[in-house]
CSV table of C-alpha atoms in Angstrom, one decimal:
chain,number,residue,atom,x,y,z
A,1,ASP,CA,-27.1,16.1,10.9
A,2,ILE,CA,-24.2,16.2,13.3
A,3,GLN,CA,-20.9,16.3,11.6
A,4,MET,CA,-17.9,14.6,13.2
A,5,THR,CA,-14.4,15.9,12.3
A,6,GLN,CA,-11.4,13.8,13.2
A,7,SER,CA,-7.8,14.7,13.2
A,8,PRO,CA,-5.2,13.9,12.2
A,9,ALA,CA,-6.2,11.8,9.2
A,10,SER,CA,-3.1,9.7,9.6
A,11,LEU,CA,-0.4,9.3,12.2
A,12,SER,CA,2.9,7.5,12.4
A,13,ALA,CA,4.2,6.4,15.7
A,14,SER,CA,6.5,3.9,17.3
A,15,VAL,CA,5.9,1.2,19.8
A,16,GLY,CA,5.9,2.7,23.3
A,17,GLU,CA,4.9,6.2,22.2
A,18,THR,CA,1.8,8.0,23.4
A,19,VAL,CA,-0.6,9.3,20.8
A,20,THR,CA,-3.8,11.4,20.9
A,21,ILE,CA,-6.6,11.5,18.3
A,22,THR,CA,-9.1,14.3,18.4
A,23,CYS,CA,-12.7,14.5,17.3
A,24,ARG,CA,-14.9,17.5,17.0
A,25,ALA,CA,-18.7,17.5,16.8
A,26,SER,CA,-20.6,20.2,14.8
A,27,GLU,CA,-22.9,20.7,17.8
A,28,ASN,CA,-23.2,19.8,21.5
A,29,ILE,CA,-23.4,16.0,21.9
A,30,TYR,CA,-22.8,16.1,25.7
A,31,SER,CA,-20.8,12.9,26.3
A,32,TYR,CA,-22.5,10.8,23.7
A,33,LEU,CA,-19.3,9.9,21.9
A,34,ALA,CA,-17.8,6.5,21.0
A,35,TRP,CA,-14.4,5.4,19.6
A,36,TYR,CA,-13.8,2.3,17.5
A,37,GLN,CA,-10.7,0.5,16.4
A,38,GLN,CA,-10.6,-1.3,13.0
A,39,LYS,CA,-7.8,-3.5,11.8
A,40,GLN,CA,-7.4,-4.3,8.1
A,41,GLY,CA,-10.0,-6.7,6.9
A,42,LYS,CA,-11.8,-6.8,10.2
A,43,SER,CA,-15.0,-5.3,11.6
A,44,PRO,CA,-14.7,-2.2,13.8
A,45,GLN,CA,-14.5,-2.9,17.6
A,46,LEU,CA,-15.9,-0.6,20.3
A,47,LEU,CA,-13.2,0.9,22.5
A,48,VAL,CA,-15.0,3.7,24.4
A,49,TYR,CA,-18.5,5.0,24.8
A,50,ASN,CA,-20.0,7.9,26.7
A,51,ALA,CA,-16.8,9.7,25.9
A,52,LYS,CA,-14.7,8.0,28.6
A,53,THR,CA,-16.1,4.6,29.5
A,54,LEU,CA,-13.9,1.8,28.3
A,55,ALA,CA,-15.8,-1.1,26.6
A,56,GLU,CA,-15.4,-4.5,28.1
A,57,GLY,CA,-11.9,-6.0,27.6
A,58,VAL,CA,-10.3,-2.8,26.4
A,59,PRO,CA,-6.8,-2.3,27.9
A,60,SER,CA,-6.4,0.6,30.3
A,61,ARG,CA,-3.8,2.2,28.1
A,62,PHE,CA,-6.7,3.6,26.1
A,63,SER,CA,-8.6,6.5,27.5
A,64,GLY,CA,-11.2,8.9,26.3
A,65,SER,CA,-12.0,12.4,27.4
A,66,GLY,CA,-14.0,15.4,26.4
A,67,SER,CA,-17.6,16.6,26.4
A,68,GLY,CA,-19.7,19.0,24.4
A,69,THR,CA,-18.0,19.3,21.0
A,70,GLN,CA,-14.4,18.4,21.7
A,71,PHE,CA,-13.2,14.9,22.4
A,72,SER,CA,-10.0,12.9,22.4
A,73,LEU,CA,-8.7,9.4,22.5
A,74,LYS,CA,-5.3,8.8,24.1
A,75,ILE,CA,-3.3,5.7,23.7
A,76,ASN,CA,-0.4,5.3,26.2
A,77,SER,CA,2.6,3.2,25.4
A,78,LEU,CA,1.5,2.0,22.0
A,79,GLN,CA,1.6,-1.8,21.5
A,80,PRO,CA,2.0,-3.6,18.1
A,81,GLU,CA,-1.6,-4.6,18.1
A,82,ASP,CA,-2.8,-1.0,18.4
A,83,PHE,CA,-1.9,-0.1,14.8
A,84,GLY,CA,-4.9,0.3,12.6
A,85,SER,CA,-7.7,2.8,12.0
A,86,TYR,CA,-9.7,4.7,14.6
A,87,TYR,CA,-13.1,6.2,14.3
A,88,CYS,CA,-15.2,8.5,16.4
A,89,GLN,CA,-19.0,8.4,16.3
A,90,HIS,CA,-21.7,10.3,18.2
A,91,HIS,CA,-24.5,8.3,19.8
A,92,TYR,CA,-26.7,11.3,20.5
A,93,GLY,CA,-29.7,10.0,18.5
A,94,THR,CA,-30.3,9.3,14.9
A,95,PRO,CA,-28.8,9.9,12.4
A,96,LEU,CA,-25.7,8.5,14.0
A,97,THR,CA,-22.6,9.7,12.2
A,98,PHE,CA,-18.9,8.7,12.2
A,99,GLY,CA,-15.7,10.6,11.7
A,100,ALA,CA,-13.7,10.0,8.6
A,101,GLY,CA,-11.1,8.0,10.6
A,102,THR,CA,-7.5,8.2,11.7
A,103,LYS,CA,-5.0,5.7,10.3
A,104,LEU,CA,-2.4,4.9,12.9
A,105,GLU,CA,0.7,3.5,11.3
A,106,LEU,CA,4.0,2.1,12.6
A,107,LYS,CA,6.9,4.5,12.1
B,1,GLU,CA,-20.6,-15.3,23.5
B,2,VAL,CA,-22.3,-12.7,21.3
B,3,LYS,CA,-22.3,-13.5,17.6
B,4,LEU,CA,-23.8,-11.7,14.7
B,5,GLU,CA,-23.6,-13.3,11.3
B,6,GLU,CA,-24.7,-11.5,8.2
B,7,SER,CA,-25.7,-13.2,4.9
B,8,GLY,CA,-27.2,-12.2,1.6
B,9,GLY,CA,-24.7,-9.9,-0.1
B,10,GLY,CA,-23.6,-10.2,-3.6
B,11,LEU,CA,-23.7,-8.6,-7.0
B,12,VAL,CA,-26.8,-6.8,-8.1
B,13,GLN,CA,-27.6,-4.5,-11.0
B,14,PRO,CA,-28.6,-0.9,-10.5
B,15,GLY,CA,-32.3,-0.6,-9.8
B,16,GLY,CA,-32.3,-4.1,-8.4
B,17,SER,CA,-33.2,-5.5,-4.9
B,18,MET,CA,-31.4,-7.5,-2.3
B,19,LYS,CA,-32.2,-8.7,1.2
B,20,LEU,CA,-29.6,-9.0,3.9
B,21,SER,CA,-30.1,-11.2,7.0
B,22,CYS,CA,-28.3,-11.2,10.3
B,23,ALA,CA,-28.6,-14.1,12.7
B,24,ALA,CA,-27.8,-13.2,16.3
B,25,SER,CA,-26.9,-15.3,19.3
B,26,GLY,CA,-25.5,-15.0,22.8
B,27,PHE,CA,-27.8,-12.3,24.2
B,28,THR,CA,-31.5,-11.6,24.7
B,29,PHE,CA,-32.2,-10.5,21.1
B,30,SER,CA,-35.7,-9.3,21.8
B,31,ASP,CA,-34.4,-6.6,24.2
B,32,ALA,CA,-31.8,-5.3,21.8
B,33,TRP,CA,-31.7,-2.4,19.4
B,34,MET,CA,-30.2,-3.5,16.1
B,35,ASP,CA,-28.6,-1.5,13.4
B,36,TRP,CA,-27.1,-1.8,10.0
B,37,VAL,CA,-23.9,0.1,9.3
B,38,ARG,CA,-22.1,0.1,5.9
B,39,GLN,CA,-18.6,1.0,4.9
B,40,SER,CA,-17.1,2.0,1.6
B,41,PRO,CA,-13.8,3.6,0.6
B,42,GLU,CA,-15.7,6.6,-0.7
B,43,LYS,CA,-17.9,7.3,2.3
B,44,GLY,CA,-16.2,5.6,5.1
B,45,LEU,CA,-18.5,4.2,7.9
B,46,GLU,CA,-22.1,5.2,7.4
B,47,TRP,CA,-25.1,4.3,9.6
B,48,VAL,CA,-27.9,2.9,7.5
B,49,ALA,CA,-30.9,1.9,9.7
B,50,GLU,CA,-32.0,1.0,13.2
B,51,ILE,CA,-34.8,-1.1,14.6
B,52,ARG,CA,-35.6,-0.8,18.3
B,53,SER,CA,-36.9,-3.5,20.7
B,54,LYS,CA,-40.5,-4.5,21.2
B,55,ALA,CA,-40.5,-2.3,24.4
B,56,ASN,CA,-39.8,0.6,22.0
B,57,ASN,CA,-42.6,-0.5,19.6
B,58,HIS,CA,-40.0,-1.8,17.1
B,59,ALA,CA,-39.5,1.8,16.0
B,60,THR,CA,-37.4,2.2,12.9
B,61,TYR,CA,-35.1,4.9,11.7
B,62,TYR,CA,-33.2,5.4,8.5
B,63,ALA,CA,-30.4,7.4,7.0
B,64,GLU,CA,-31.7,10.0,4.6
B,65,SER,CA,-29.7,8.4,1.8
B,66,VAL,CA,-31.7,5.2,2.0
B,67,LYS,CA,-35.1,6.4,3.3
B,68,GLY,CA,-37.9,5.1,1.1
B,69,ARG,CA,-35.7,2.4,-0.5
B,70,PHE,CA,-34.5,0.3,2.4
B,71,THR,CA,-36.6,-1.4,5.1
B,72,ILE,CA,-35.2,-2.8,8.3
B,73,SER,CA,-37.2,-5.5,10.1
B,74,ARG,CA,-36.7,-8.2,12.7
B,75,ASP,CA,-38.0,-11.5,13.8
B,76,ASP,CA,-37.5,-11.9,17.5
B,77,SER,CA,-38.6,-15.6,17.3
B,78,LYS,CA,-35.6,-16.2,15.0
B,79,SER,CA,-33.2,-13.7,16.7
B,80,SER,CA,-32.7,-12.2,13.3
B,81,VAL,CA,-32.7,-8.8,11.7
B,82,TYR,CA,-33.1,-8.0,8.0
B,83,LEU,CA,-32.4,-5.2,5.6
B,84,GLN,CA,-34.6,-5.2,2.4
B,85,MET,CA,-32.9,-3.0,-0.1
B,86,ASN,CA,-34.7,-1.8,-3.3
B,87,SER,CA,-33.9,0.6,-6.1
B,88,LEU,CA,-30.2,-0.1,-5.5
B,89,ARG,CA,-27.7,2.4,-6.7
B,90,ALA,CA,-23.9,2.2,-7.3
B,91,GLU,CA,-23.3,4.3,-4.2
B,92,ASP,CA,-25.0,1.6,-2.1
B,93,THR,CA,-21.9,-0.6,-2.8
B,94,GLY,CA,-20.0,-1.5,0.3
B,95,ILE,CA,-19.6,-3.9,3.3
B,96,TYR,CA,-22.8,-4.1,5.4
B,97,TYR,CA,-22.4,-4.8,9.0
B,98,CYS,CA,-25.1,-5.9,11.5
B,99,THR,CA,-24.5,-4.3,14.9
B,100,ARG,CA,-26.0,-4.4,18.3
B,101,HIS,CA,-26.8,-0.9,19.6
B,102,ASP,CA,-26.3,-0.6,23.4
B,103,TYR,CA,-25.2,2.9,24.0
B,104,ALA,CA,-22.9,2.6,21.0
B,105,PHE,CA,-22.4,-0.3,18.6
B,106,ASP,CA,-20.9,-2.8,21.0
B,107,TYR,CA,-21.0,-5.9,18.8
B,108,TRP,CA,-20.5,-6.1,15.0
B,109,GLY,CA,-20.8,-9.0,12.6
B,110,GLN,CA,-18.1,-9.8,10.1
B,111,GLY,CA,-19.9,-8.0,7.3
B,112,THR,CA,-21.4,-9.0,4.0
B,113,THR,CA,-20.4,-7.3,0.7
B,114,LEU,CA,-22.9,-5.7,-1.6
B,115,THR,CA,-21.8,-4.7,-5.1
B,116,VAL,CA,-24.2,-2.7,-7.3
B,117,SER,CA,-22.9,-2.7,-10.8
B,118,SER,CA,-24.0,-3.5,-14.3
């Protein structure tokens, strides 16, 4: 199975800051990488797929990059609604696996 | 508007069975690949099972941890997907989400909670 390793596990930031979350795959997944946001008590929501394609309705302050085994999610100018947990997931065939998550907290 | 609504969770004893249902609306269900994903504090988000569309022969795939115990199925006439879970274990406890799989999991239900405990 492909292992997904996310870092950092937690991150404190202020409104207006720019943050980057990274995700590493244990083998080449080309660009088959998705990012999700999850707020407390809610279902995950798709932000990015195919490494850099924003899902419908996702603000442009979110951007994804990378290919192969190294990926990142960048959030420019953090807004209050951006705080929560973020997960990467490969979609390069089954079994699909997720990273352990990054908890983004308000500093 | 796409909607996915799970039902059927609850408390079950180890070794018991439970069937989850997911009613879908707002898209052409018969063309969609549908998955179940679960979440627990111990394991985080974990993909459980997938069933593909009729065009893909309704092929099914399972996580190794549930293979032989869980069965995913669908009824396109009812726009519904199901997860039959047998021989349940404590480690199956969690929130079970129904998802639509289009490239990634682009829509999720609100989740239904399964607790396996004596």
